[in-house]
Structure formats: structure tokens, C-alpha cells
Amino acid sequence: IGVDVGGTFTDLICVRPDGEVLLEKTPTTPRDESEGVMSAIASLAERENLELNDLCSKLDVVVHGTTTADNTMIQMNGTPTGLLVTKGHRDEVELRRDFKESIWDPTYPPPPAIARRRCRIPIPERVDHNGHIVRKLDEEAVRRGTRRLRDLGVRSVAVMFLFSFMNPEHELRAAEIVREEFPEVEHITLSHQVMPSGPEYERSSTTLVNAFIAPRISRYVDHLGARLEENSCAGKLLIMQSTGGVMPPEYVSRRAVSLLASGPTGGVMGAAFAAHRAGLSDFVATDMGGTSYDVCLVRGGEPEIKTDWNWHYRYYIGLPMVDVQSVGAGGGSIAHVRQGALAVGPRSAGAEPGPVCYAKGGTEPTVADADAVLGYLPPTGFAAGRMSLDLEAAREAIDRAVARPLGLAIDEAAWGIERIVNANMANATRRIMASHGLVPRGLPLIVYGGNGGVHGWAIAKELDMDHYLVPRTAPAFSALGVLVADYKVDLVKAYVSPLPLADPARLTELMEEALAEARRDMVEPAALSGDDTSFEMYLQMAYAGQNFAQSVPCPEATSLDKSSLASLGERFHDLHEQTRGFKFPAQDPVIRGIRLIGQGRTPKPSRTAVPGEATEAESARKGSRKAYFGEDFVDCPVYDGPALAAGIEITGPALIEEPFTVVVVAPHARARLDEHGNYRIDVG
């Protein structure tokens, strides 16, 4: 089972022993996300005519992508956190490298503090850049500081000493003292374990975020594991990371910060899996859910991995992350009139109370309400037949909040909501493509999420794209992505030296240490064989004065010598020119460390959708419904998606109803269902 907890719905994908893939979708339960997860599994058990315990006992693995880390940072409701830091660097985290999100606004506030200044305790100690102890750790200062943090109500302690990644002795001793003085502390985060590299601001920020969210992540993962165990689940529980890989709960509890954006990352991995089967290697993955719209560029079948300048929720995260960009545009995005103009999002109705048409207490009009009013969504039989939509309530909400203030008819107001949210999503897509020097027309879209199929036609039209794909598993694509993801560890070991002065023996030693650590964290817990694992070694290199290093492939890791280091320098120059547009071949680069990426392959489902038996579109037709495409309402035939056989073609305007979404085929467009369960839609 693959599970993704979103802001509005909890999605589940189950692969049966015969290879059939089942989708399930239940409302997210923000107060306790595990309730929504267990509710989805219970719904699946009911569909399979099994008791919950019986189904859980048959599970081999549950792979989970969670928004707990993201929600904690969005709401800034993590564990009260304190920081023990090298004296002189107490305010490093507030300087933020002079970075300001709005540089022209002198009143723009700083981010909410994870650790207030009174909870940041300077500790006399010093290790130099080679790992030599310059000043011994003042253990009494650590004891006084720990008692102060305890008295201030701190429950999680971060320790960030300068150059601890070169010699962690002081941080390890400080952790021992914290446990002695504060035995009830919930969590201790050591910077050299979370981000074993410089610079110090990046490490301070990453360490604080980890300390802030780790206790909540640990509680949630432990709680979910206990609930699964109570229901006789003996299979493995794996958690999705922002690097695009999965690892056991014990690993991610230590590096909770690696869970940020794990849900959107799962969607990208699902898109890469579906695209590979459809013969695509370069595309743009776009996910429109209930709360956000996520975009990621995929080239060569692999998503872009961003290793530097990763800002999330106004804090720097110094770990490699799949480069997913998000905007507040989803089915639950609220439409409102602001200073006489219509705006949509970023505020969302979420799972509670949800859109007005869901009849769960929502009062503010959303994108989903506009979708319903314009005819895209079925009034009855919505969400696999479990819901009926209240169209009159949706019309009344749009009329009250949008139409009357702007002097528009209700249908015009609903269309205005559509145009704005579609433009917002298209602009987000343009922005990420432009950052890589690409134009939208050159690549296809893969659209997914519960609302991707509804809005794909409009996004493709805005971007002037020829075609796009909507997988039949699109409503639970992030759940599919976490299910097909491999085990993955991404380790960095610091070593700073100009390339000509580097010691090949020391570099080899560091690589062997990283390999041993990867085997301990990934290979042994997962009981992987040599055939299931692969390891790639890199040298982190930069020109002198550059803040951020590049990962240069180092296949000759076990046989480094001076000549191979020289060839690595040439490799760096070429890579720098390729990725950043210039190189200085006469300048010797600086080595910043080594990086190891280890992967352990997991089984993949043999198929992701079971084709129907209807070889003619007319035999799968359910009726018709009027839908609006910008000029007037037009009659659209409605088709039963699961009944359609591979190879069938449908010409727009048409509405194809899948269990948890609708694929809107615009006028003049043509949709073809391929053998892998993807609707390829030529815009026309």
C-alpha cells in the first residue's frame, strides 16, 4: 500500500497479488492524520470484503508520504526548541545571509523564530576548520544552559558548534550533558548528524528546523506504526523523503527535516514511473490537489534535484531535495474580491470544512465550486459514488462573494475564478521552465492530482502546448509515487582543500566511511542484496569564493590518485559550464567534501490500471452534461472511464468520469487511452 496525506484528501494505492491496482480516497483528518490513513485502509478492506485486521495481516509493506513536517512549519506549531551554539554565533540564524524575500519592502518582517533569542545559549568552545580543538568545551556552561532551556519550557534541543562536522567530539559530549541535566527532553538534534557540512548559517537553520519538527514526526510515525500493529500488520512501514527515496521510520526520525515536501516529491516519482512506461523521458510534472499546485521539471527520466538554496517556509534546508515548486492553487482555493478585483487562493478551505458544494459546512466559494457550477463535476456519483454535490449552495456562495460585488452573472463569476486559477498555475509552470532555459511548448505535461484532469486542458492551452497526459491513477498519484520509490540515502562528508593539495588517501577513507554508513542505514535494515543496490560517489567542488558546490561524478572512488584528481578538475570545469554557463579552466577548484548517493531497488507494480472492455466510446457513454468552455455552455457526452478499453479515442467536448476525478476533453481536442492507462490528449 502507498499512502499520501494531502491537505484535503488522504490518497491510497494498493497493489494486489495479481498486479491489479486499487485506488482509495478519504478526507484528511488534520487533528490526527493517522485516522485518515486507517480510514482509507478500512475503506479498502470493505471493498475487498475483508475485515481491517485481515487486510492488514496480508500487507507486505506500507509506504507513506506525509505532510506532517510541512504542516508543522506552515502553522509554526512544532516543539518548543532551544539552541546550544558556539559563542559568538548566537545570532547567526537571524542574519540569514542578508537574504530577504521582499527586498523592496523595508517593513517586511523576519520569519517566526524557531528558537527565541533567550533560548539560544552561547557556549565557549572552538574547533578549527581542520577539526583541531582550539578551545575545550566549557561543560559547566552547557550544564547551566541546559538548565536554563529546561526552565524556559524547551522540549527539543539543537546543538550547533562551529566545524563540528570535522570533529563532532564537542557536540557528542554536549548531548550527553543535556541528557544528564534534562532527562525528560523529547529530542536532541546534533548539527553534524543532520548536515555534516558548512557553511554555519545553513547548518544552523537546518538543525533548528529538524529540532522543531522531529518530536512531532516521531510521535506521528510511532502512533501510525502502533495503529497498524494493533490491526495485525506485520509488514514494513517506510517513509517518503524529499530526496525521492524511502527509508524506515528510525532513519527519518533522526533526520525529520528530510520529510519536508515528501508528498509532492511522491507525485513526481509517480509521474516519472508513468512517463517511463509511456516512452517519455523529458516532461513537466504538475500536481493540482485540493490545496496546492506543484510543478517539477523531469529530464532524462529523473527529476531535478536541488542541492543548494533550498528555502522552505522561510528557513534554509541544507539537504538535497527534489526541486518541486508550489503555489496556493487547488480545488479548495478560496475565491474572494479584494479591493475591487477577483483573487483566488492561496487560502484554502482544506478538508474541514471544504468547498461549499461538499455540504460539510463550507461557506466561502472555491475552485471546486466553480468547477461544479460550470458543469465539469458530476452532481451525483461524485468521489466514486459516495458524494452528491450541492450545486445550489455553490451558486449562492459564488453569487454572494464574487458575482454581486463585481456586478457579474453567476456563470461569468465562476468562469472568472477558473481563468484566474488556470493563469496562476500556468505562470508557475512558466517560471520553473524559464529558470532552466526552456519554453513550455517544447515539453509535454503530465497532470495529476484530484483536479489535474479537470484543469489540464486549460493549463495546456495557456502554455500553448500540443499535448498532455492524464494517468488514470492521477487522483492518487503521490500515493503511487511513494509506492514505486526506491530506498535512498544521500550522505555528505566534509573535506576542504584546494584540488592540487588534496590527499587522495584521506578522500578514499571518507568515501569508505560513507559507504559503511549507507550500508548500515539502508542495506542492513532492508535486507537488500548486492543486486538490488547501487552507490554513486561524487566530489563536492566549487571555485574559490563560491558559496555552493557542485556534485562531480567520481566513478574512480576506490582508486583515487593525483592524476585522477586532475581529471576530476577538468570534469568540474565542463560541468560548471554546462549547468551555470561559464568556466575558469585556469583556476583550480576547491574540494568541499564527498557525497554518496545509495539506492536500493524496490518491487514495482506490473501495471497501474486495468483496461475496460468497451472498444467503442458509445458503449461506455453514461449520458451528457452541459459544460462551459469560455463562450457558452455546450452539450458534452459523459463517458464511464473504467469501462474504456486501451486504444479508444474520444473527441471533445467530452467528460470522462474516473472514480475520483473527471478528465475534461475540451472542444477540438482528442483523447486516446494507451495500454498503460494514460489518457494522451492532443489539444488541437
Coordinates of C-alpha atoms in Angstrom, one line a residue, residues 48 140 555 646:
E48 CA -12.2 -6.3 -0.7
E140 CA 29.7 23.9 33.1
P555 CA 33.4 6.7 -10.6
A646 CA -7.0 0.7 -24.4

